[in-house]
Amino acid sequence: MNLDLFLQYVVAGITYGTIYGIVAIGFNIIYNTTGIINFAQGEFVMLGGMTAVTLARVLPLPAAILVAVLVTTVVGALIEILFIRWLRHPSVLRMIVITIGLSILIREVALHIWGEGVRALPYFTGTSVTSIRLGGVYISPQVLWVVGISAVVVAILGGFFRYTLLGMQMRACAANRDAARLCGISAKNMVTLSFMLSAGIGALGGCIVSPITYVSYDSGVPLAIKGFTVAILGGLGNSAASAGAGMLLGILESFSVSVLPAAYKDVISVAILLVILFVRPSGLFGSAEVARLKEF
Amino acid sequence: MNENRPESGKVRHLPAGSPGFYGNRDTQRGGGGQLMTKEGEMRGKIGVIIGIVAFALFLGAGVQAAEPIRVGAILAVTGGASFLGGPESRTLEMLVEEVNAKGGIKGHKVELFIMDSEGKPEKAVSFAKQLIEEKKVLAILGPSTSGETMQIKGLAEEAKTILLSCAAAEVIVNPVAKWVFKTPQKDSDAIQAIFNQMKEMKITKIGVLSGNTGFGKAGKGQIEKLAPENGITIVANEVYDKASTDLTAEVTKVKAAGAEAILNWSIVPAQSIVIKNARQIGFVGPIFQSHGFGNIKYVAAAGAAAEGVIFPAGRLLVADVLPASNPQKAVLVKYKNDYEKKYKEDASTFGGHAYDAFMILAKAIEKAGSTDKEKVRDTIETMRGFIGTGGVFDFSAEDHNGLDIDAFELLTVKNGKFAIY
């Protein structure tokens, strides 16, 4: 394998990795506040993409994306307020069942609104065949957009959870809900906020990856599965770790194609996930001590 | 009952396990006054009520002259193969409405049951059983995908029920099964048409990509079989997951293997992703696709990357530009205009497969002058020169597809539209 080819596989891996990573970030936010996995996360991604595609017909692209993100954020808030806030004893298992149910519900609603067609936003820069040539390596400008926006999102989120009062309140709820409430934090509002935040980021992810991956009413699930894998791989709750784990998984998948038949690509990722769960259940970048204190 | 469509009256969508499904069964028992004692009293009462309501609806619909012809359809209306099943089910609804408005076939109205299999073989199997045993249909139209069709082929044979598949794989009718027919063109003919073009372009080394679906697997098998006969070497042969979101690594491998052209065989959205990624990494050779590419939505999804893609397809996509002398012109233009007027979306060849399946059945019933399964089947088998959207069908005891390589036209994409290559 020559250097150009090697780098081309790396670029392919980075493309996969950032797509997985941005989906994984949404899982982390809700996990950080509630300690649960929101299995409807893939549907937020889909909703964002679909809404933006619809709006892009009448609005300029940045405005369409902005409105799509806001709309999905509102959907996230409504879901929490309507379905989750009123639970008396929100156990982990119950929340999981509810989010799986919601994911099916959202998918069916989307099917009724948009039908079964495949859509995509236009490429932000150039067209679907444009690529930037660096030596012998070709990179689609959309990949750079996805990498750039993901990096900004990770940085902002990191700062938000670490340095702002609101972010710290959200983290406090995840660490110990009762103690957080004793300190005067409204746990319920924090959960709502976390759903809004992850819906919004999911939607943003859906918008920026849609030119690459396309979006249809059922495109959320495959993305969510990979995103979930990556979130676990990196260590649940850590957005920067997710981004890193996404890259790692993407590049591994990409190189697996170079040596094995492409059909084994997913086998590789699942095998890696299993190994990680056996050897380091807290994830690649997670701390075992912290993981022991967590409920789930 | 909740799924009943008041505007068409005769078309029912019955997903398994829905209230409509059971409600309907109750209707039959309640309406016939033969309530089983084992069933709970409450359930019985509901049955009677539904029965009365159904009877009232029946009266409202007007007195029917003859017993309706019951036809089943198993289509992937939703799910991953919905771009096949969607247009197919809409086409059937349109046709049934049209036929019934004209008084039915030989005085018999058509009662159509569309089952949404979501493209899943296990669902197709249970729907096939339901249609055969419970609905006692004359024929089943569909399924949309090859995988599903192969699963229910045996059922249709056993129950002596006509199966008119809308799926492409050649294995459906080769070897011939007595009761099984299919309307889409054979994939071996599609591949031969592509190889003929490759030979003309002096291409000898190709990279093959295929999706891990029934259609992809069947196509891959045929490509591997036909390539040596045509003097074509396969230098890379990759199968990808149908839910793939990016295929840069796969096309990189194909390009590195020195392929002069890429031949992709799939019916999933990934077929648009393949051409995009291939162009992005700087692959400049021609890209060939299967007849599964014949959906303008995929062209739109792939954007500029779709330009110049070569693929074989039925003539529906270029109906407007066909010469008037073409025997299919009238049928194609009528179907296309009717469909596009009613549903405000572009007609696709897939809807055309359902059109052909229904029209062949209707014609056979008319010709046989009977709704006897055996007679209708025999009539289909001897039908020759039937002009459909997929081509001119010449059925025989050995050929249950009835189409040959002439049914294909090589098409390409020019300025975001299909054009004859």
XYZ file of C-alpha atoms in Angstrom:
717
model
C 0.000 0.000 0.000
C 1.538 3.315 -0.995
C 1.300 6.474 1.070
C -1.445 8.083 -1.009
C -3.645 5.050 -0.671
C -2.939 4.848 3.051
C -3.941 8.477 3.500
C -7.046 7.981 1.355
C -8.174 5.259 3.743
C -7.459 7.565 6.668
C -9.660 10.231 5.071
C -12.438 7.663 4.579
C -12.058 6.680 8.216
C -12.248 10.267 9.396
C -15.433 10.714 7.369
C -17.042 7.704 9.031
C -15.642 8.672 12.411
C -16.969 12.206 12.553
C -20.432 11.057 11.481
C -20.462 8.506 14.292
C -18.940 10.989 16.717
C -21.496 13.741 16.255
C -24.332 11.270 16.816
C -22.578 9.922 19.912
C -22.376 13.395 21.462
C -26.162 13.528 21.723
C -26.217 10.267 23.654
C -23.693 11.687 26.075
C -25.595 14.832 26.957
C -28.734 13.039 28.086
C -26.635 10.418 29.781
C -24.771 13.136 31.626
C -27.924 14.536 33.201
C -30.198 11.548 33.584
C -27.908 8.560 33.538
C -30.005 6.994 30.779
C -29.462 6.258 27.115
C -31.932 8.007 24.885
C -32.661 5.505 22.154
C -34.585 8.125 20.198
C -31.335 10.026 19.577
C -31.095 8.756 15.995
C -34.577 10.137 15.346
C -33.454 13.611 16.458
C -30.711 13.359 13.850
C -33.244 12.318 11.233
C -35.740 15.032 12.232
C -33.081 17.721 11.973
C -32.019 16.555 8.534
C -35.563 16.156 7.211
C -36.772 19.508 8.534
C -33.747 21.288 7.098
C -34.230 19.669 3.686
C -37.866 20.784 3.659
C -37.052 24.312 4.780
C -34.108 24.663 2.417
C -36.608 24.971 -0.430
C -37.833 28.314 0.881
C -35.034 29.555 3.135
C -31.327 30.059 2.546
C -29.286 27.092 3.775
C -27.920 28.523 7.063
C -31.384 29.778 8.044
C -32.957 26.424 7.177
C -30.438 24.618 9.373
C -30.940 27.074 12.216
C -34.728 26.722 12.109
C -34.452 22.928 11.818
C -32.253 22.840 14.908
C -34.712 25.042 16.810
C -37.707 22.978 15.724
C -36.014 19.748 16.791
C -34.998 21.350 20.089
C -38.649 22.165 20.732
C -39.592 18.585 19.825
C -36.986 17.373 22.318
C -38.445 19.600 25.017
C -42.004 18.506 24.250
C -41.033 14.855 24.408
C -39.482 15.294 27.813
C -42.368 17.386 29.137
C -45.089 15.110 27.759
C -43.611 11.665 28.302
C -40.838 11.718 30.846
C -41.415 14.536 33.335
C -44.525 12.916 34.821
C -42.919 9.622 35.690
C -43.113 9.111 39.435
C -40.259 6.663 39.703
C -38.126 7.066 36.636
C -36.044 3.911 36.720
C -33.379 3.327 34.089
C -35.280 0.430 32.570
C -38.496 2.416 32.243
C -36.782 5.342 30.600
C -35.147 3.005 28.104
C -38.460 1.421 27.198
C -40.029 4.855 26.814
C -37.250 6.190 24.593
C -37.391 3.113 22.371
C -41.143 3.621 22.057
C -40.611 7.281 21.217
C -38.108 6.386 18.558
C -40.698 4.204 16.812
C -43.347 6.899 17.227
C -41.177 9.637 15.733
C -40.189 7.423 12.833
C -43.815 6.639 11.982
C -44.821 10.302 12.229
C -41.940 11.194 9.930
C -43.098 8.540 7.475
C -46.529 10.144 7.381
C -45.158 13.643 6.941
C -42.363 13.046 4.460
C -43.106 9.666 2.898
C -40.484 7.083 2.185
C -38.241 9.111 -0.121
C -34.528 9.704 0.331
C -33.469 13.346 0.619
C -30.339 15.366 1.174
C -29.271 18.925 1.726
C -27.041 20.339 -0.986
C -23.313 20.227 -0.335
C -22.358 23.324 1.667
C -19.408 23.984 -0.634
C -19.294 22.879 -4.240
C -21.294 19.886 -5.481
C -21.391 16.166 -4.765
C -18.356 15.593 -6.972
C -16.195 18.443 -5.706
C -13.146 17.340 -3.814
C -10.028 19.013 -2.529
C -6.855 17.385 -3.754
C -3.880 17.223 -1.392
C -1.096 15.357 -3.124
C -2.722 12.107 -4.149
C -5.476 12.315 -1.593
C -8.986 13.568 -2.227
C -11.184 15.064 0.475
C -14.779 16.158 0.044
C -15.225 19.687 1.443
C -18.299 18.446 3.287
C -16.056 16.218 5.402
C -14.124 19.309 6.454
C -17.409 21.006 7.376
C -18.460 18.026 9.482
C -15.070 17.785 11.199
C -14.947 21.535 11.839
C -18.479 21.861 13.170
C -18.095 18.741 15.335
C -14.894 20.121 16.822
C -16.569 23.422 17.649
C -19.547 21.629 19.200
C -17.302 19.414 21.328
C -15.299 22.415 22.516
C -18.378 24.449 23.396
C -20.012 21.544 25.194
C -16.852 20.787 27.141
C -16.711 24.388 28.301
C -20.417 24.481 29.026
C -20.382 21.422 31.294
C -17.169 22.394 33.025
C -17.398 26.115 33.548
C -20.997 27.328 33.463
C -23.352 27.093 36.412
C -26.039 25.513 34.271
C -23.609 22.893 32.963
C -22.456 22.075 36.461
C -26.054 21.783 37.628
C -26.735 19.314 34.854
C -23.734 17.254 35.815
C -24.724 17.352 39.456
C -28.085 15.819 38.584
C -26.369 12.934 36.842
C -23.948 12.334 39.690
C -26.573 12.295 42.394
C -30.067 13.451 41.713
C -31.192 13.645 45.347
C -28.121 15.525 46.473
C -28.532 17.916 43.560
C -32.114 18.592 44.569
C -31.044 19.219 48.158
C -28.727 21.896 46.791
C -31.705 23.590 45.189
C -31.228 22.409 41.623
C -34.437 21.657 39.743
C -33.619 18.185 38.493
C -36.672 18.129 36.263
C -35.701 21.293 34.453
C -32.199 19.972 33.984
C -33.555 16.845 32.341
C -35.710 18.940 30.015
C -32.723 21.040 29.180
C -30.631 18.000 28.426
C -33.249 16.670 26.022
C -33.371 20.054 24.285
C -29.618 20.227 24.043
C -29.183 16.730 22.695
C -32.095 17.144 20.267
C -30.546 20.361 19.006
C -27.093 18.861 18.591
C -28.543 15.723 17.024
C -30.427 17.916 14.558
C -27.306 19.924 13.760
C -25.486 16.647 13.174
C -28.302 15.461 10.932
C -28.070 18.640 8.861
C -24.327 18.607 8.344
C -24.026 14.896 7.541
C -27.097 14.705 5.309
C -25.268 15.663 2.096
C -22.942 12.690 2.714
C -25.252 10.052 4.160
C -28.689 11.159 2.907
C -31.667 11.246 5.174
C -34.947 9.341 5.090
C -37.548 8.638 7.731
C -35.732 5.501 8.858
C -32.140 6.684 8.599
C -31.936 7.437 12.330
C -31.595 3.865 13.547
C -28.407 2.802 11.747
C -26.779 6.094 12.728
C -27.890 5.671 16.329
C -26.456 2.158 16.525
C -23.047 3.356 15.382
C -23.278 6.454 17.554
C -24.158 4.335 20.559
C -21.233 2.012 19.864
C -18.918 4.979 19.721
C -20.346 6.542 22.890
C -19.685 3.301 24.778
C -16.292 2.892 23.174
C -15.174 6.334 24.287
C -16.713 6.086 27.728
C -20.281 7.265 28.238
C -20.715 10.880 29.142
C -17.545 12.291 27.652
C -18.089 14.184 24.393
C -14.446 14.661 23.518
C -13.850 10.952 24.133
C -16.734 10.158 21.790
C -15.182 12.227 19.054
C -11.882 10.424 19.559
C -13.485 7.000 19.702
C -15.485 7.826 16.566
C -12.288 8.603 14.660
C -10.680 5.441 15.935
C -13.602 3.238 14.944
C -13.976 4.968 11.579
C -10.326 4.501 10.691
C -10.350 0.874 11.833
C -13.433 0.199 9.709
C -11.860 1.903 6.747
C -8.649 -0.142 6.973
C -10.602 -3.312 7.527
C -12.080 -2.727 4.068
C -8.593 -2.529 2.595
C -7.624 -5.986 3.790
C -10.913 -7.838 4.259
C -14.045 -7.992 2.093
C -16.149 -4.896 2.771
C -18.971 -7.059 4.078
C -16.962 -7.557 7.274
C -16.781 -3.849 8.074
C -19.526 -3.989 10.695
C -18.185 -7.232 12.106
C -14.975 -5.396 12.919
C -16.757 -2.598 14.755
C -18.939 -4.937 16.794
C -15.972 -7.178 17.627
C -14.049 -4.154 18.864
C -17.013 -3.066 20.951
C -17.208 -6.495 22.583
C -13.500 -6.554 23.346
C -13.689 -3.092 24.900
C -16.687 -4.061 27.008
C -14.823 -7.100 28.327
C -11.469 -5.451 28.912
C -12.407 -1.862 29.751
C -16.127 -1.639 30.534
C -15.758 2.060 31.302
C -14.701 2.773 27.736
C -11.363 3.659 26.209
C -11.120 7.079 27.766
C -13.419 6.577 30.748
C -12.258 6.144 34.303
C -13.056 2.830 35.928
C -13.579 4.502 39.296
C -16.164 6.916 37.989
C -17.917 4.107 36.126
C -18.277 2.143 39.354
C -20.185 5.013 40.960
C -22.661 5.240 38.127
C -26.036 3.611 38.185
C -25.882 2.346 34.615
C -61.575 -1.052 9.728
C -59.662 2.017 10.683
C -57.446 1.487 7.691
C -60.297 1.533 5.226
C -59.948 4.186 2.626
C -63.322 5.715 2.052
C -62.430 7.282 -1.276
C -61.512 4.042 -2.980
C -63.777 1.764 -1.036
C -62.237 -1.430 -2.274
C -58.633 -1.008 -1.271
C -57.638 -2.092 2.183
C -54.336 -1.762 3.914
C -54.073 -4.359 6.608
C -50.912 -4.406 8.645
C -50.762 -7.611 10.705
C -51.902 -7.245 14.270
C -53.644 -3.932 13.704
C -57.206 -3.507 14.887
C -58.245 -3.522 11.247
C -56.886 -6.994 10.762
C -58.821 -8.545 13.608
C -61.772 -6.286 13.136
C -62.141 -7.630 9.655
C -62.092 -11.203 10.782
C -64.839 -10.389 13.226
C -66.795 -8.806 10.450
C -66.833 -12.008 8.546
C -67.967 -14.034 11.503
C -70.373 -11.445 12.859
C -71.832 -10.711 9.456
C -72.383 -14.374 8.791
C -74.068 -14.845 12.135
C -71.685 -17.632 13.051
C -70.098 -16.407 16.205
C -67.895 -18.938 17.830
C -68.987 -19.641 21.364
C -65.416 -19.855 22.576
C -64.871 -16.203 21.914
C -65.624 -13.844 24.772
C -69.052 -12.261 24.913
C -67.569 -8.795 24.645
C -65.628 -9.765 21.569
C -68.755 -11.296 20.121
C -70.741 -8.129 20.663
C -68.049 -6.065 19.042
C -68.100 -8.518 16.176
C -71.835 -8.097 15.698
C -71.584 -4.318 15.826
C -68.776 -4.282 13.326
C -70.718 -6.719 11.218
C -73.742 -4.427 11.150
C -71.609 -1.417 10.342
C -69.878 -3.335 7.587
C -73.217 -4.455 6.202
C -74.434 -0.885 6.200
C -71.295 0.192 4.390
C -71.820 -2.611 1.944
C -75.348 -1.451 1.216
C -74.106 2.098 0.933
C -71.591 1.021 -1.652
C -74.408 -0.217 -3.869
C -75.479 -3.706 -4.761
C -72.751 -5.611 -6.488
C -73.506 -7.489 -9.642
C -71.177 -10.447 -9.278
C -68.880 -11.818 -6.674
C -65.745 -9.676 -6.442
C -62.392 -10.960 -7.598
C -60.115 -11.059 -4.589
C -56.543 -10.089 -5.290
C -53.754 -9.834 -2.730
C -50.636 -7.706 -2.933
C -47.587 -8.001 -0.693
C -45.508 -4.886 -1.139
C -42.764 -3.097 0.772
C -44.852 0.060 1.176
C -42.630 1.245 4.024
C -39.125 0.309 5.116
C -35.860 0.166 3.228
C -37.390 -1.004 -0.044
C -40.254 1.489 0.118
C -39.096 3.207 -3.070
C -40.253 -0.027 -4.756
C -43.368 -0.782 -2.739
C -44.549 2.834 -2.484
C -45.050 3.429 -6.217
C -46.229 -0.160 -6.646
C -49.014 0.136 -4.087
C -50.084 3.546 -5.411
C -50.159 2.130 -8.928
C -52.361 -0.771 -7.850
C -54.741 1.520 -5.980
C -55.047 3.678 -9.067
C -55.658 0.710 -11.367
C -58.221 -0.948 -9.109
C -60.103 2.305 -8.798
C -60.042 2.724 -12.559
C -61.151 -0.841 -13.298
C -63.937 -0.777 -10.717
C -65.178 2.581 -11.982
C -65.597 0.942 -15.361
C -67.639 -1.869 -13.817
C -64.842 -4.295 -13.049
C -63.468 -7.160 -15.083
C -66.321 -8.944 -16.881
C -68.740 -7.587 -14.330
C -66.671 -8.658 -11.355
C -65.381 -5.851 -9.178
C -61.838 -6.215 -7.951
C -61.219 -6.337 -4.235
C -57.578 -5.638 -3.477
C -55.785 -6.324 -0.198
C -52.463 -4.535 0.046
C -50.171 -5.862 2.756
C -47.156 -3.845 3.823
C -44.290 -6.302 4.279
C -41.730 -3.524 4.985
C -39.449 -5.549 2.726
C -39.082 -8.239 5.404
C -39.239 -11.853 4.172
C -40.754 -13.152 7.438
C -43.619 -10.678 7.148
C -44.107 -11.569 3.493
C -44.460 -15.217 4.489
C -47.134 -14.589 7.107
C -49.042 -12.250 4.787
C -48.888 -14.817 1.997
C -50.410 -17.419 4.327
C -53.063 -14.971 5.426
C -53.978 -14.018 1.866
C -54.113 -17.611 0.681
C -55.884 -19.237 3.602
C -58.055 -16.496 4.980
C -58.732 -14.115 2.106
C -58.720 -16.911 -0.466
C -57.282 -14.673 -3.132
C -57.063 -15.601 -6.788
C -53.578 -14.194 -7.154
C -50.863 -12.419 -5.205
C -49.137 -9.434 -6.791
C -45.609 -8.750 -5.565
C -43.603 -9.010 -3.366
C -41.428 -6.048 -4.186
C -38.086 -7.648 -3.405
C -36.375 -10.804 -4.611
C -35.585 -12.074 -1.122
C -39.254 -11.995 -0.138
C -40.405 -13.565 -3.385
C -38.077 -16.520 -2.956
C -39.472 -17.092 0.526
C -43.091 -17.300 -0.607
C -42.518 -19.018 -3.941
C -43.017 -22.423 -2.312
C -46.198 -21.297 -0.554
C -47.784 -20.168 -3.796
C -46.873 -23.431 -5.486
C -48.298 -25.498 -2.667
C -51.553 -23.559 -2.463
C -51.893 -23.303 -6.254
C -52.172 -19.545 -6.105
C -50.882 -17.344 -8.917
C -47.882 -15.264 -7.885
C -46.958 -12.308 -10.097
C -43.733 -11.034 -8.554
C -42.558 -7.449 -8.997
C -38.975 -8.409 -8.087
C -36.102 -8.648 -10.504
C -33.894 -11.619 -9.609
C -33.779 -14.331 -12.235
C -33.945 -17.195 -9.703
C -37.639 -16.382 -9.248
C -38.544 -17.922 -12.597
C -35.470 -20.019 -13.283
C -36.103 -22.899 -12.752
C -39.731 -22.354 -13.725
C -42.331 -22.867 -11.027
C -45.829 -23.602 -12.292
C -47.643 -20.805 -10.447
C -44.918 -18.179 -10.255
C -44.444 -15.375 -12.792
C -42.536 -12.116 -12.675
C -42.856 -8.827 -14.515
C -39.493 -7.016 -14.170
C -36.845 -7.768 -16.745
C -34.272 -10.463 -15.962
C -31.087 -9.330 -14.260
C -28.985 -11.520 -16.558
C -30.312 -9.548 -19.542
C -29.535 -6.292 -17.755
C -25.975 -7.456 -17.105
C -25.591 -8.659 -20.684
C -26.736 -5.255 -21.944
C -24.103 -3.594 -19.737
C -21.358 -5.988 -20.856
C -22.227 -5.393 -24.499
C -21.744 -1.677 -23.891
C -18.462 -2.316 -22.033
C -17.145 -4.355 -24.933
C -17.972 -1.508 -27.255
C -16.073 0.867 -24.958
C -13.128 -1.606 -24.835
C -13.362 -2.020 -21.084
C -11.904 -5.271 -19.770
C -11.180 -4.677 -16.089
C -14.057 -3.754 -13.818
C -14.686 -3.275 -10.116
C -17.963 -4.734 -8.855
C -19.811 -3.342 -5.850
C -23.069 -4.781 -4.578
C -25.429 -4.332 -1.661
C -26.099 -7.172 0.770
C -29.721 -7.565 -0.303
C -31.395 -10.336 -2.292
C -31.163 -8.181 -5.413
C -27.484 -7.397 -4.815
C -26.557 -11.022 -4.185
C -28.450 -12.321 -7.216
C -26.874 -9.650 -9.432
C -23.396 -10.336 -8.110
C -23.807 -14.034 -8.879
C -24.918 -13.296 -12.457
C -22.079 -10.804 -12.994
C -19.513 -13.367 -11.841
C -21.068 -15.958 -14.130
C -21.345 -13.767 -17.245
C -18.077 -11.813 -16.989
C -15.705 -14.571 -18.257
C -17.932 -15.295 -21.291
C -17.686 -11.629 -22.214
C -13.949 -11.380 -21.700
C -14.263 -9.117 -18.689
C -12.076 -9.474 -15.595
C -13.394 -8.538 -12.177
C -10.456 -6.933 -10.362
C -12.334 -6.011 -7.182
C -15.574 -7.439 -5.881
C -16.994 -5.832 -2.733
C -20.278 -6.267 -0.890
C -21.461 -3.423 1.331
C -24.148 -3.143 3.965
C -27.474 -1.824 2.698
C -27.551 0.815 5.441
C -24.087 2.159 4.584
C -23.699 5.895 4.984
C -20.368 6.387 3.235
C -18.428 4.107 0.914
C -15.187 5.999 0.371
C -13.065 3.082 1.589
C -14.804 0.619 -0.750
C -14.382 2.771 -3.844
C -10.781 3.510 -2.847
C -10.123 -0.221 -2.901
C -11.764 -0.584 -6.309
C -9.782 2.309 -7.723
C -6.531 0.960 -6.270
C -7.219 -2.415 -7.901
C -7.015 -0.714 -11.287
C -10.644 -0.960 -12.401
C -11.451 0.825 -15.664
C -15.139 0.980 -14.829
C -17.290 0.476 -11.751
C -20.375 -1.702 -11.891
C -22.646 -1.244 -8.891
C -25.556 -3.581 -8.214
C -28.012 -2.539 -5.521
C -31.406 -1.013 -5.004
C -30.685 0.860 -1.796
C -29.861 4.548 -1.296
C -26.225 3.476 -1.097
C -26.204 3.270 -4.908
C -26.233 7.076 -4.946
C -23.517 7.192 -2.300
C -21.263 4.932 -4.368
C -21.150 7.242 -7.372
C -20.639 10.323 -5.192
C -17.730 8.795 -3.300
C -16.194 7.390 -6.488
C -16.133 10.836 -8.093
C -14.924 12.480 -4.875
C -11.820 10.289 -4.732
C -11.087 11.147 -8.342
C -12.324 8.058 -10.172
C -12.835 9.196 -13.750
C -13.887 5.992 -15.532
C -17.482 5.202 -16.475
C -19.839 4.036 -13.736
C -22.511 1.478 -14.535
C -25.546 0.815 -12.381
C -28.251 -1.810 -12.300
C -31.807 -1.224 -13.519
C -32.488 -0.454 -9.863
C -31.148 3.039 -10.556
C -34.291 3.923 -12.504
C -35.722 6.290 -9.921
C -35.259 9.991 -10.474
C -35.068 10.491 -6.694
C -31.722 8.706 -6.644
C -30.474 10.883 -9.422
C -31.549 13.945 -7.462
C -29.924 12.571 -4.314
C -26.617 11.965 -6.060
C -26.658 15.426 -7.647
C -23.815 16.187 -10.046
C -22.263 12.753 -9.427
C -25.137 11.064 -11.261
C -24.219 12.740 -14.556
C -23.045 10.212 -17.108
C -23.961 7.107 -15.111
C -24.943 4.361 -17.543
C -27.651 1.857 -16.668
C -30.112 -0.433 -18.409
C -33.804 0.208 -17.787
C -37.265 -0.274 -19.150
C -38.515 2.440 -21.493
C -40.872 4.092 -19.017
C -38.228 6.586 -17.930
C -37.843 7.890 -21.455
C -41.474 7.474 -22.537
C -41.739 11.082 -23.719
C -38.790 10.893 -26.082
C -39.535 7.445 -27.549
C -40.321 7.437 -31.255
C -44.056 7.114 -31.948
C -43.377 3.887 -33.829
C -42.383 2.117 -30.590
C -45.151 -0.338 -29.670
C -44.873 0.505 -25.971
C -45.205 4.261 -26.430
C -48.978 4.510 -25.913
C -49.062 2.289 -22.814
C -46.093 4.045 -21.255
C -47.314 7.570 -21.846
C -50.785 6.766 -20.503
C -49.497 5.113 -17.343
C -46.949 7.843 -16.739
C -49.458 10.663 -17.218
C -52.168 8.994 -15.129
C -49.771 8.264 -12.287
C -48.123 11.656 -12.282
C -51.457 13.451 -12.459
C -52.907 11.483 -9.555
C -49.940 11.372 -7.193
C -47.943 14.464 -8.176
C -44.695 12.505 -8.240
C -42.550 11.065 -11.004
C -43.544 7.618 -12.213
C -40.831 4.985 -11.771
C -40.200 1.675 -13.503
C -41.018 -0.050 -10.208
C -44.600 1.161 -10.230
C -44.586 -0.072 -13.820
C -43.817 -3.619 -12.633
C -46.979 -3.555 -10.517
C -48.887 -2.095 -13.469
C -47.755 -4.988 -15.643
C -48.563 -7.578 -12.969
C -52.100 -6.257 -12.500
C -52.801 -5.771 -16.201
C -51.529 -9.250 -17.084
C -53.839 -10.717 -14.451
C -56.799 -8.605 -15.584
C -56.213 -9.509 -19.211
C -55.908 -13.199 -18.355
C -59.182 -13.193 -16.390
C -60.900 -11.435 -19.260
C -59.488 -13.813 -21.833
C -60.174 -16.928 -19.788
C -63.694 -15.657 -19.099
C -63.459 -17.217 -15.691
C -62.039 -16.637 -12.246
C -60.918 -20.225 -11.952
C -57.305 -20.244 -10.741
C -56.212 -23.029 -13.035
C -57.739 -21.455 -16.158
C -56.353 -18.004 -15.419
C -52.897 -19.448 -14.858
C -53.010 -21.350 -18.144
C -54.092 -18.193 -19.932
C -51.160 -16.215 -18.534
C -48.756 -18.923 -19.623
C -49.977 -18.781 -23.213
C -50.172 -14.991 -23.404
C -48.069 -13.556 -26.209
C -47.402 -10.042 -27.395
C -48.795 -8.378 -24.280
C -47.612 -4.798 -24.263
C -46.661 -3.655 -20.781
C -44.439 -0.972 -19.310
C -41.506 -3.364 -18.922
C -41.562 -4.547 -22.522
C -43.559 -6.824 -24.800
C -44.303 -9.989 -22.830
C -44.217 -13.382 -24.565
C -44.977 -15.984 -21.911
C -44.517 -19.698 -22.456
C -44.313 -22.838 -20.351
C -40.519 -22.421 -20.212
C -40.446 -18.654 -19.768
C -42.479 -17.150 -16.918
C -40.961 -13.730 -17.383
C -41.647 -13.285 -21.058
C -39.114 -10.516 -21.620
C -35.707 -10.594 -23.309
C -32.777 -8.250 -23.702
C -34.800 -6.033 -26.081
C -36.847 -4.896 -23.089
C -33.832 -2.865 -21.997
C -32.673 0.445 -23.244
C -29.333 1.786 -22.036
C -29.975 5.073 -20.314
C -27.803 7.754 -18.859
C -28.274 10.936 -16.859
C -27.975 14.289 -18.589
C -28.574 17.526 -16.702
C -30.374 15.704 -13.904
C -32.735 13.881 -16.316
C -32.835 10.421 -17.810
C -31.843 10.217 -21.457
C -31.241 7.428 -23.962
C -27.519 6.656 -24.043
